[in-house]
mmCIF file with all atom_site columns, C-alpha atoms in Angstrom:
data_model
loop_
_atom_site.group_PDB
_atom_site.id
_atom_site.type_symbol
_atom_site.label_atom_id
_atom_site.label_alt_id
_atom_site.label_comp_id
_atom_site.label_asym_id
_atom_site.label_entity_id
_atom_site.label_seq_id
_atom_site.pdbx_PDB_ins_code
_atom_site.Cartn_x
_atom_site.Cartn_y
_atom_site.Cartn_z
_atom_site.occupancy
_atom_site.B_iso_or_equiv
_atom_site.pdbx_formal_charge
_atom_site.auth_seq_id
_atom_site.auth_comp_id
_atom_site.auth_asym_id
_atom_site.auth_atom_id
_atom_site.pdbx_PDB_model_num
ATOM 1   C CA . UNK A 1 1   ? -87.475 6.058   -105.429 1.00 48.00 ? 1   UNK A CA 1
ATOM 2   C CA . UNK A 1 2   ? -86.881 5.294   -108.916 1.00 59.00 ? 2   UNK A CA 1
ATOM 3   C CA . UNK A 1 3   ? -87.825 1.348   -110.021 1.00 74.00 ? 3   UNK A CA 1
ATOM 4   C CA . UNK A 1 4   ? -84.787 -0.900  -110.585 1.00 77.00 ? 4   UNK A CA 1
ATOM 5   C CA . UNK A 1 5   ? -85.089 -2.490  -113.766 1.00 80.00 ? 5   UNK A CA 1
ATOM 6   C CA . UNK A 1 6   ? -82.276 -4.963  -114.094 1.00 94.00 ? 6   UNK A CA 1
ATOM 7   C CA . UNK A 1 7   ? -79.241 -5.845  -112.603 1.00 96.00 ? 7   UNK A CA 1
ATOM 8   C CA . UNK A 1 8   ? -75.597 -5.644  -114.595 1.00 97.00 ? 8   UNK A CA 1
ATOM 9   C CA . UNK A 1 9   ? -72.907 -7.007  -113.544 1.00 97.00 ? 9   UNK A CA 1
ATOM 10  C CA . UNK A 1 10  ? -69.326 -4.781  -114.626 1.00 97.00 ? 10  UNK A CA 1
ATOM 11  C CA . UNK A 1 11  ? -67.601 -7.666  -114.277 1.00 93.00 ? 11  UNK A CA 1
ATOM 12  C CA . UNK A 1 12  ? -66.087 -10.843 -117.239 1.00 90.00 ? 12  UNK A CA 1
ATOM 13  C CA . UNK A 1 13  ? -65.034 -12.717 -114.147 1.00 91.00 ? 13  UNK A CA 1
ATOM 14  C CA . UNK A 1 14  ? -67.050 -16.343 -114.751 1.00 92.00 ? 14  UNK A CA 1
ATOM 15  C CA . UNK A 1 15  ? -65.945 -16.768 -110.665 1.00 93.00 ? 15  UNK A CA 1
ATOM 16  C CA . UNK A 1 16  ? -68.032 -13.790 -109.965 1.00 96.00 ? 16  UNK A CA 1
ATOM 17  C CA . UNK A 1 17  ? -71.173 -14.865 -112.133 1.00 97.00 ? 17  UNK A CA 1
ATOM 18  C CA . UNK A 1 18  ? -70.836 -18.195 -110.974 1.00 96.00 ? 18  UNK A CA 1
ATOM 19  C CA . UNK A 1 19  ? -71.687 -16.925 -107.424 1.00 97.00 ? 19  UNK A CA 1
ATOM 20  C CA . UNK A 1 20  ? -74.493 -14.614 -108.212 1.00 97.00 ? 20  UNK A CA 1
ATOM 21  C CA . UNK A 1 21  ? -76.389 -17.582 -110.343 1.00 96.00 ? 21  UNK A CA 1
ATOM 22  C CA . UNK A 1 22  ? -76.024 -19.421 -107.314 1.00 96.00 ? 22  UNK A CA 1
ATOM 23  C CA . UNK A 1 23  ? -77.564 -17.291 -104.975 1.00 95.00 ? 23  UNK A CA 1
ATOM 24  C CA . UNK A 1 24  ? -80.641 -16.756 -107.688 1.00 94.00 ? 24  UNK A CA 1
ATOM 25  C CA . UNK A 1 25  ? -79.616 -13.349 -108.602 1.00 94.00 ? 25  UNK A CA 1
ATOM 26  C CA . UNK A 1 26  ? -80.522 -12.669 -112.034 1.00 95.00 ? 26  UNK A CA 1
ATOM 27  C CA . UNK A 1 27  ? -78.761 -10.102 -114.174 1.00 96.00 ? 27  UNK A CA 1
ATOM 28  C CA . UNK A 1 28  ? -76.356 -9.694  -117.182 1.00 96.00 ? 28  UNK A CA 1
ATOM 29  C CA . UNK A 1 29  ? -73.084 -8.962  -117.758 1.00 96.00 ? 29  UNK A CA 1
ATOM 30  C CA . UNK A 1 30  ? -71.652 -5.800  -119.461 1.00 96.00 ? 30  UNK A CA 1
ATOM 31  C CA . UNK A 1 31  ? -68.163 -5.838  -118.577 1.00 93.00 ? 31  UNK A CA 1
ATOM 32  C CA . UNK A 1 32  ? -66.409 -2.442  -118.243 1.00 92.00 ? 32  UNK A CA 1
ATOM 33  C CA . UNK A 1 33  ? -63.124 -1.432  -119.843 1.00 86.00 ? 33  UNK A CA 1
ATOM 34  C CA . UNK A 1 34  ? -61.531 0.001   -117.063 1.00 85.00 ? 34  UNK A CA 1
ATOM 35  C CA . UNK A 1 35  ? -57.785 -0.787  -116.643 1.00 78.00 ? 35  UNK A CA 1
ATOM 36  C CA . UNK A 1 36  ? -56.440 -0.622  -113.116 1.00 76.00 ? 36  UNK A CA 1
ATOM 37  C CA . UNK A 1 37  ? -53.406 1.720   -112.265 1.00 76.00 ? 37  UNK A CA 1
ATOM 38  C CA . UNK A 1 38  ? -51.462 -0.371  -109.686 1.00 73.00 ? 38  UNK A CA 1
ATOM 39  C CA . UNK A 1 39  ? -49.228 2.892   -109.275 1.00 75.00 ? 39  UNK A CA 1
ATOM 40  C CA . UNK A 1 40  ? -52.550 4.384   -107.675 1.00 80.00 ? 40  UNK A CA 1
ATOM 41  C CA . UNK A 1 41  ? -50.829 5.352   -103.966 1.00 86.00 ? 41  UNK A CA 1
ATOM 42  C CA . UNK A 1 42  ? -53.516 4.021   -101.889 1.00 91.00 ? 42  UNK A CA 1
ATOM 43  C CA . UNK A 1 43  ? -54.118 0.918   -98.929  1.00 93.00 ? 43  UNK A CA 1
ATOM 44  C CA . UNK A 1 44  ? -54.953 -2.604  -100.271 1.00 94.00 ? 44  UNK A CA 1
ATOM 45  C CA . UNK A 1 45  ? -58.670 -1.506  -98.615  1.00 96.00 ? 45  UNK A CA 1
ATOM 46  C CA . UNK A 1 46  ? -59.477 1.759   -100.560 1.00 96.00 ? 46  UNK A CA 1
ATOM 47  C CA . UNK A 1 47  ? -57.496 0.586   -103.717 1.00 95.00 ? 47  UNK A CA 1
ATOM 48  C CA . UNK A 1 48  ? -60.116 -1.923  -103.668 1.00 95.00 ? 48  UNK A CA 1
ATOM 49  C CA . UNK A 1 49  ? -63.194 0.253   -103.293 1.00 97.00 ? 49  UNK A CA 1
ATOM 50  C CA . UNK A 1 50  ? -61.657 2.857   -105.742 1.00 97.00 ? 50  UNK A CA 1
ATOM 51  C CA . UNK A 1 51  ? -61.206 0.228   -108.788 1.00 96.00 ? 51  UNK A CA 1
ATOM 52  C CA . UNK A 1 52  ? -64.681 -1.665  -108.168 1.00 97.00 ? 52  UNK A CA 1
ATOM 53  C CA . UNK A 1 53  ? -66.535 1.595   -107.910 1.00 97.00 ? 53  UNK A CA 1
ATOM 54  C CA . UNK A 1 54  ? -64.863 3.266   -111.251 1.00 96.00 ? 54  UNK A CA 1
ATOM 55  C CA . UNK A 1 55  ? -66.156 -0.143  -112.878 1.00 96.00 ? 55  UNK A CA 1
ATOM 56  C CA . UNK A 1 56  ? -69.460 0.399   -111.388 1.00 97.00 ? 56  UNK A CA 1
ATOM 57  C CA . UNK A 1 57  ? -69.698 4.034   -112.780 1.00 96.00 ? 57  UNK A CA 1
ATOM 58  C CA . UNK A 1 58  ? -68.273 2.865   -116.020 1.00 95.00 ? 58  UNK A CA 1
ATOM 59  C CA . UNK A 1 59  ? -71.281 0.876   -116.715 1.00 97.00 ? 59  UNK A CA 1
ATOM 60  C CA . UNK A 1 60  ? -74.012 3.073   -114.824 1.00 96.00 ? 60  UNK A CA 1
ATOM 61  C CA . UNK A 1 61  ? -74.031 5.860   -116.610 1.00 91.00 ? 61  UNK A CA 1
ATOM 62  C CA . UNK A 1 62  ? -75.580 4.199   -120.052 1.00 94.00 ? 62  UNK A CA 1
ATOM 63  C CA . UNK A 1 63  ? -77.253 2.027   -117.800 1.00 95.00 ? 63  UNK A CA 1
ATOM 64  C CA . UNK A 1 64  ? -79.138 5.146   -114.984 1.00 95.00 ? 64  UNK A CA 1
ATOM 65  C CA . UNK A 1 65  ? -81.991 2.518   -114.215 1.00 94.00 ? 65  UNK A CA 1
ATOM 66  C CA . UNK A 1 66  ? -80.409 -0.530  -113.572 1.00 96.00 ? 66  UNK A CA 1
ATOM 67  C CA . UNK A 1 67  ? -78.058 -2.030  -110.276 1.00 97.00 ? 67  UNK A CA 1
ATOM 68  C CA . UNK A 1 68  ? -74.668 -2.259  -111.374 1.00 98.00 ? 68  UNK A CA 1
ATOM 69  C CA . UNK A 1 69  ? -72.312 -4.423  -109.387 1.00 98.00 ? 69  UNK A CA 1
ATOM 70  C CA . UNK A 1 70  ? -68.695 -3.521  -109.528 1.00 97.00 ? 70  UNK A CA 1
ATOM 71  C CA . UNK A 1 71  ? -66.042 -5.711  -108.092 1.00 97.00 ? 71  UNK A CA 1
ATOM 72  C CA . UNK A 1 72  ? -62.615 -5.850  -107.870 1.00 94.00 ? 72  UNK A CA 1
ATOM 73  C CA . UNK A 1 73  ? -60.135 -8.503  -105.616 1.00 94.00 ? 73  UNK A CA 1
ATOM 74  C CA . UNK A 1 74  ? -56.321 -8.217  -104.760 1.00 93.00 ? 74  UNK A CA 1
ATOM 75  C CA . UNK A 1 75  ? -53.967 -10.464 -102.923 1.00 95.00 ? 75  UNK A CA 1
ATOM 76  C CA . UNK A 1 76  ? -52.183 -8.657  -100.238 1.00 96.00 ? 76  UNK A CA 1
ATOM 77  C CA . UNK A 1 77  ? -48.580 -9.868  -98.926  1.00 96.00 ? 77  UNK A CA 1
ATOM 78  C CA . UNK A 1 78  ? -46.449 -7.586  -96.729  1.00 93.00 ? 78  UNK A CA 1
ATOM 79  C CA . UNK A 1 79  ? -48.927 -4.674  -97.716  1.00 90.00 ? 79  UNK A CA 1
ATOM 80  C CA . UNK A 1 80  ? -47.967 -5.314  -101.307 1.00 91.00 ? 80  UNK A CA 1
ATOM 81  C CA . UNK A 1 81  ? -50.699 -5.469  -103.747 1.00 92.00 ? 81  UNK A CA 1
ATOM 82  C CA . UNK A 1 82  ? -50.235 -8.939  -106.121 1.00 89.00 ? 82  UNK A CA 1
ATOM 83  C CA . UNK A 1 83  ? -52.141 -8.019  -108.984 1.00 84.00 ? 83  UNK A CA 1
ATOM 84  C CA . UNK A 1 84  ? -53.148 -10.733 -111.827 1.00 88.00 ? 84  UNK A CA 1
ATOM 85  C CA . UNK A 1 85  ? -49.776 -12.422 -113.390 1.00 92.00 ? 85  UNK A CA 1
ATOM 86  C CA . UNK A 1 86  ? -48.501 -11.089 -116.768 1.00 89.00 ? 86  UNK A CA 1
ATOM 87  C CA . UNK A 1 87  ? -47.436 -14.314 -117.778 1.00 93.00 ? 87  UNK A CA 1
ATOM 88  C CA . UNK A 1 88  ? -45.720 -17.356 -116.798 1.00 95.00 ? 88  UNK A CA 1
ATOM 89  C CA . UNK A 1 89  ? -42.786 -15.782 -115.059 1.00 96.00 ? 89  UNK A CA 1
ATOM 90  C CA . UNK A 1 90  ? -44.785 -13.424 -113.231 1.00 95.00 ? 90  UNK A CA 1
ATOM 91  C CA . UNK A 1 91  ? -46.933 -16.021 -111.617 1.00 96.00 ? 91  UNK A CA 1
ATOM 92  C CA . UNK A 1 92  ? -43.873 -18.462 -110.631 1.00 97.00 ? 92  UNK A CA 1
ATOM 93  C CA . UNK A 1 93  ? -42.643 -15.412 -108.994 1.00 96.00 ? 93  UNK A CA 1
ATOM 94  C CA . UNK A 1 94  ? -46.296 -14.270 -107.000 1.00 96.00 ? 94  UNK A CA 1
ATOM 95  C CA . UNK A 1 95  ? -46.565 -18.504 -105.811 1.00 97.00 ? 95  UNK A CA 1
ATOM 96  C CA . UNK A 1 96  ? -42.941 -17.772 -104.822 1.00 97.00 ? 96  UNK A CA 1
ATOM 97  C CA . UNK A 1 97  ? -43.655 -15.338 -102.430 1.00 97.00 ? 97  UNK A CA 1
ATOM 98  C CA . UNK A 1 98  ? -47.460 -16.745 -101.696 1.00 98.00 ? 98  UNK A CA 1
ATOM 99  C CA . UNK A 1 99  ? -45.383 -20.042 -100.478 1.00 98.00 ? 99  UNK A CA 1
ATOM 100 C CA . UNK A 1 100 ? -45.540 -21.086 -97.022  1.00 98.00 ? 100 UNK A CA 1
ATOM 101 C CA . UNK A 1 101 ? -47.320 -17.777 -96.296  1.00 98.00 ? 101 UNK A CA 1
ATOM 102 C CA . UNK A 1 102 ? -50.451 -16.179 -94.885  1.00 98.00 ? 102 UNK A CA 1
ATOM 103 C CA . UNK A 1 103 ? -51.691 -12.881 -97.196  1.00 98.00 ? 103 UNK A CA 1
ATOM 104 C CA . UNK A 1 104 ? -54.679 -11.230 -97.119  1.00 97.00 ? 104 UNK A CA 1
ATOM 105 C CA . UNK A 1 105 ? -57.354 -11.284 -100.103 1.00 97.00 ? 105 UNK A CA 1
ATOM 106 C CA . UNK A 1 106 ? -59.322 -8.038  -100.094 1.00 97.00 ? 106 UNK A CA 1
ATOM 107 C CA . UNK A 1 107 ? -62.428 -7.626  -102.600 1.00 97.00 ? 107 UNK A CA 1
ATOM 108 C CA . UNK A 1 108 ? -64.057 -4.006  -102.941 1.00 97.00 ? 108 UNK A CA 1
ATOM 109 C CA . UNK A 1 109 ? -67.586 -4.309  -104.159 1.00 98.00 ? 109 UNK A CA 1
ATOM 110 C CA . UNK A 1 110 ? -69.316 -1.220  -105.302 1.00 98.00 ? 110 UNK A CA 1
ATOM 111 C CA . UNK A 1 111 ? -73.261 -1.233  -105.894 1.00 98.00 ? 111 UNK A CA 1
ATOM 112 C CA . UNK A 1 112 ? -74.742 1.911   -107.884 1.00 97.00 ? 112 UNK A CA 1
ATOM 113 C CA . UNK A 1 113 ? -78.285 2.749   -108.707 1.00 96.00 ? 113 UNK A CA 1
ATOM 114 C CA . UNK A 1 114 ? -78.288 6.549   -110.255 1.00 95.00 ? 114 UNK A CA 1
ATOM 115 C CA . UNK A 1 115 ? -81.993 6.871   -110.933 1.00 93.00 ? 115 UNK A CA 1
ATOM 116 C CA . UNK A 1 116 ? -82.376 5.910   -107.063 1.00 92.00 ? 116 UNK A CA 1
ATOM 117 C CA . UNK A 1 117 ? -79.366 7.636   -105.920 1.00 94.00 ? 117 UNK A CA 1
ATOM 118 C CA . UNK A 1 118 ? -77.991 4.637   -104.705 1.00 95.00 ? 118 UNK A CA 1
ATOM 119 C CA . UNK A 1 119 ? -74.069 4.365   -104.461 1.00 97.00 ? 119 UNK A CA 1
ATOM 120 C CA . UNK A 1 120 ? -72.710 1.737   -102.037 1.00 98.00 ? 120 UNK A CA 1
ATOM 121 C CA . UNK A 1 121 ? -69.353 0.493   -102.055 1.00 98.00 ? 121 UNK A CA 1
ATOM 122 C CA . UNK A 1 122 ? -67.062 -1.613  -99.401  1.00 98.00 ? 122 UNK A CA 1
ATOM 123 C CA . UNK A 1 123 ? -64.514 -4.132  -99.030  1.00 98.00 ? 123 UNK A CA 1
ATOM 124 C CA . UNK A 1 124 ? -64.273 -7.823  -97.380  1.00 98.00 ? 124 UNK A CA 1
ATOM 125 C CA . UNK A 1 125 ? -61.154 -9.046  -96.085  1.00 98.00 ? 125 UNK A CA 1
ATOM 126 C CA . UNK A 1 126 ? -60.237 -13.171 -96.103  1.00 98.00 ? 126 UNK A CA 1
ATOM 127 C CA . UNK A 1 127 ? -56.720 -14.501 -94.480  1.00 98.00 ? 127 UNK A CA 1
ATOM 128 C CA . UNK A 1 128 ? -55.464 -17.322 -96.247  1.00 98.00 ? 128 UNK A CA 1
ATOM 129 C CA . UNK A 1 129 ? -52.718 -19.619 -95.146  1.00 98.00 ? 129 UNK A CA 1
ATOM 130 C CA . UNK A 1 130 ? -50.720 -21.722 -98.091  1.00 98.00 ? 130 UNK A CA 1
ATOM 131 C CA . UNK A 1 131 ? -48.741 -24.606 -97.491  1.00 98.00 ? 131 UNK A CA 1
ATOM 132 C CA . UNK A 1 132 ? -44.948 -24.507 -98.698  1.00 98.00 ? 132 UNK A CA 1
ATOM 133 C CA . UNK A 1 133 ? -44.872 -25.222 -102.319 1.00 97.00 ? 133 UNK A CA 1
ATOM 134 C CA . UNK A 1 134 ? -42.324 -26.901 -104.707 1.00 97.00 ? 134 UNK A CA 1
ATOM 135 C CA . UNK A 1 135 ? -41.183 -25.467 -107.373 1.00 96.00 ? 135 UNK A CA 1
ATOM 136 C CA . UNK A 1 136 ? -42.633 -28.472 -108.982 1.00 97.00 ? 136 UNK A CA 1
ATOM 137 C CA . UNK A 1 137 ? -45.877 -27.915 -107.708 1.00 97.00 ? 137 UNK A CA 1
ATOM 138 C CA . UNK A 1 138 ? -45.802 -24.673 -109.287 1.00 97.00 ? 138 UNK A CA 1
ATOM 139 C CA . UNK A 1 139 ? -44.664 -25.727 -112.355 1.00 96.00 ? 139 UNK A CA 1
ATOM 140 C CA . UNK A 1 140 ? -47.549 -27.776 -112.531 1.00 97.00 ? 140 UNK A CA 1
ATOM 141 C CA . UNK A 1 141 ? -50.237 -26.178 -111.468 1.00 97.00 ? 141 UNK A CA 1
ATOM 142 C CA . UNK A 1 142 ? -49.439 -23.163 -113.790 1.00 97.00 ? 142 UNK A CA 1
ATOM 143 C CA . UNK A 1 143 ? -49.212 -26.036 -116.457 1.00 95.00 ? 143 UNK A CA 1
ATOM 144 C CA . UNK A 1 144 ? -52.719 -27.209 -115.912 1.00 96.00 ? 144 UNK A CA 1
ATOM 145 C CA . UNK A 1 145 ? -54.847 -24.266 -114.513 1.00 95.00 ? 145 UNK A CA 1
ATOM 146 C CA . UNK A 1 146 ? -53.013 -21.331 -116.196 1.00 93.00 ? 146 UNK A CA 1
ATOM 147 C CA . UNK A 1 147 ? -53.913 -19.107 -113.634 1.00 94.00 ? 147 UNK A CA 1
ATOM 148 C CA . UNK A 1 148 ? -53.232 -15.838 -115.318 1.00 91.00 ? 148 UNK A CA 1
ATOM 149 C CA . UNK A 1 149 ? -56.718 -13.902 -115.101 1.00 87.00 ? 149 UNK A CA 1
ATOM 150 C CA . UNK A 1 150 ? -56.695 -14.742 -111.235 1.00 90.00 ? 150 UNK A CA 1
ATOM 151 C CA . UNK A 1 151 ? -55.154 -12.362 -108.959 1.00 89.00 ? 151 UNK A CA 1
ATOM 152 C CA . UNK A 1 152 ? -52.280 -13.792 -106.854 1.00 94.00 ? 152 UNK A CA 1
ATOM 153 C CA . UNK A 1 153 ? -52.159 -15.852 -109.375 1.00 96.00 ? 153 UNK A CA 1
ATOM 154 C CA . UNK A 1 154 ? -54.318 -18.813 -108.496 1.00 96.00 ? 154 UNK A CA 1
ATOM 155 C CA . UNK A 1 155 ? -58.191 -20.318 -108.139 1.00 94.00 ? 155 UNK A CA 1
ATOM 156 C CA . UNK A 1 156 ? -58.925 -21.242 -104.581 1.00 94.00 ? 156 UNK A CA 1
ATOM 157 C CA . UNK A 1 157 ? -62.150 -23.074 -105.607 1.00 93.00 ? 157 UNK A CA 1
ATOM 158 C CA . UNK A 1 158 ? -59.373 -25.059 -108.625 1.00 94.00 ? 158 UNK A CA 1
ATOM 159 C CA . UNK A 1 159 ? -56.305 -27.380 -108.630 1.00 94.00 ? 159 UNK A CA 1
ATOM 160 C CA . UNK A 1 160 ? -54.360 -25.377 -105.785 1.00 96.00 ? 160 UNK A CA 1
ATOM 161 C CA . UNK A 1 161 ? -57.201 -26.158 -103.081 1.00 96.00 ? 161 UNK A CA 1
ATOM 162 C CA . UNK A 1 162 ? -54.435 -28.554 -102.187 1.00 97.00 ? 162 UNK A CA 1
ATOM 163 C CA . UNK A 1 163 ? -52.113 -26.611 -101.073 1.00 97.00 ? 163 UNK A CA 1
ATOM 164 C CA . UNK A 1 164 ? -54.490 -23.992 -98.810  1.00 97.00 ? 164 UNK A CA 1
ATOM 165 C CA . UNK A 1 165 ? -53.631 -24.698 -95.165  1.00 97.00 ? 165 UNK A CA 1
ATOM 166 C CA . UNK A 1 166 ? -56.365 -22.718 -93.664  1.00 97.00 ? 166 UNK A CA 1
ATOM 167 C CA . UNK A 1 167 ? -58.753 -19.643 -94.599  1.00 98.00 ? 167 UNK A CA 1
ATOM 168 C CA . UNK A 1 168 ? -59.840 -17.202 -92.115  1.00 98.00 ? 168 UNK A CA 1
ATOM 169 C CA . UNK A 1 169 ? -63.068 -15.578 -93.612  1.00 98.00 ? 169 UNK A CA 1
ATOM 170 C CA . UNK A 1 170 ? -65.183 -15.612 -96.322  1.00 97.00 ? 170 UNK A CA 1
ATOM 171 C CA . UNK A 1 171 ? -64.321 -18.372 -98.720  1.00 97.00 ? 171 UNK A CA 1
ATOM 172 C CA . UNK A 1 172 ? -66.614 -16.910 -101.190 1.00 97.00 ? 172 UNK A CA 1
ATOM 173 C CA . UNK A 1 173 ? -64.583 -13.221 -100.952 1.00 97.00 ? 173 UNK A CA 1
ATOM 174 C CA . UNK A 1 174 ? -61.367 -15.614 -102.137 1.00 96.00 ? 174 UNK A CA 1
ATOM 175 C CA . UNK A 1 175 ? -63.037 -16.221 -105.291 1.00 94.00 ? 175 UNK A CA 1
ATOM 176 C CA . UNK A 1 176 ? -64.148 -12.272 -106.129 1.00 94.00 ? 176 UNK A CA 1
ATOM 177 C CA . UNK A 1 177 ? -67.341 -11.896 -104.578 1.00 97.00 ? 177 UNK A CA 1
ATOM 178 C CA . UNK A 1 178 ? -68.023 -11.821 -100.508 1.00 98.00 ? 178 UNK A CA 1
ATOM 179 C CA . UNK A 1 179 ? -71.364 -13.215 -101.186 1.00 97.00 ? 179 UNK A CA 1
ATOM 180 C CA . UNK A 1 180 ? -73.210 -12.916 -97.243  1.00 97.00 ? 180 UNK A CA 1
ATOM 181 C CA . UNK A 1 181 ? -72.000 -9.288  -96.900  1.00 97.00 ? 181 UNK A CA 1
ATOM 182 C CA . UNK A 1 182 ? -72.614 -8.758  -100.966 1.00 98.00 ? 182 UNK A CA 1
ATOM 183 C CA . UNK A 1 183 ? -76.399 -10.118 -100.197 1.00 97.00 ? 183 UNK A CA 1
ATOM 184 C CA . UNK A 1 184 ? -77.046 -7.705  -97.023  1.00 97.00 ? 184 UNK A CA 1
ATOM 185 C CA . UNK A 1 185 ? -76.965 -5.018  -98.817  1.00 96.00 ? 185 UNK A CA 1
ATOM 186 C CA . UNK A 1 186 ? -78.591 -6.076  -102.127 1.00 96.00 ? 186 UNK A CA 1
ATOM 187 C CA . UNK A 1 187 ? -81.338 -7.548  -100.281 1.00 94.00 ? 187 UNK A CA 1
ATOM 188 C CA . UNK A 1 188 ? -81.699 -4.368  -98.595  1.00 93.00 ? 188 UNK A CA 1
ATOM 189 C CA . UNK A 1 189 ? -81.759 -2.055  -101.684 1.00 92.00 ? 189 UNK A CA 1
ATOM 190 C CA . UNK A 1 190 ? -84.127 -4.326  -103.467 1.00 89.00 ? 190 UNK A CA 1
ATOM 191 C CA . UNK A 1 191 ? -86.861 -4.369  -100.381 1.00 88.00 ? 191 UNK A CA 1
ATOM 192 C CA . UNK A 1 192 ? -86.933 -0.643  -100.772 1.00 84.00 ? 192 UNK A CA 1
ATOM 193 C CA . UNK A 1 193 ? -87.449 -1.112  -104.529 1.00 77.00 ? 193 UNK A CA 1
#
């Protein structure tokens, strides 16, 4: 097996490297310019998987020695993928629908190696109950936390804790990154470094 040298994460999400300095993972960032196709025709699970693995391989190939950790998160109501807001309108209308609902937050997390062959990916699932919102408090919070970059369009770990009712899950996955099952298998691939 071919020595891993360094670990990149394909990912500008400052949620996502947030996590991994807290759980002493050392690495850097490279993000990669892939653009996901929300017309791709496949479940919330796979579409997932797909997405974080095509940012994975993005980044591996100029990169064949180092562990390259691909991620990607939607928000799931009704088996509709919510995507990240366009703009303002977009993510009145997503906290709309999120309102007085439970949806589903699914992350796909894709771990590639190529010198050791190694090409891992999966997906977490966390149910997450929100409380009925105003329109004021949507107003608001869109004022404040401008939650455009944020699929669903808003920051669990931000301003709209608030208005979560209950979480069923991985907190952690919520944010972009299902840290305990991310860390089973990255502690696994580096003990057989």
């Amino acid at each position: 097996m071919s020595k891993l040298t360094s670990n990149i994460l394909a990912s500008a999400s400052p949620r996502r490297r947030d996590l991994l300095n807290k759980i002493g993972i050392e690495f850097s960032v490279k993000a990669s310019n892939i653009d996901e196709d929300f017309k791709l025709n496949l479940p919330p699970e796979a579409f997932t998987e797909h997405w974080a693995r095509e940012k994975a391989l993005n980044i591996s190939n100029d990169h064949p020695s180092s562990l390259i950790i691909g991620a990607d998160t939607v928000v799931v109501l009704d088996d509709q993928i919510l995507g990240k807001p366009k703009d303002k309108n977009g993510s009145k209308e997503m906290l709309l629908k999120l309102s007085g609902k439970t949806h589903e937050v699914i992350t796909g997390v894709s771990l590639i190696h190529i010198d050791s062959e190694i090409d891992i990916t999966f997906n977490e699932r966390t149910f997450v109950s929100i409380n009925t919102l105003t329109r004021k408090d949507i107003s608001q919070y869109i004022k404040f936390y401008k939650p455009f970059d944020k699929a669903g369009s808003y920051g669990i770990q931000d301003g709209f804790s608030v208005y979560i009712d209950k979480i069923d899950g991985c907190y952690y996955n919520v944010m972009g990154l299902p840290v305990s099952k991310f860390y089973l298998y990255y502690s696994s691939i580096i003990a057989n470094q």
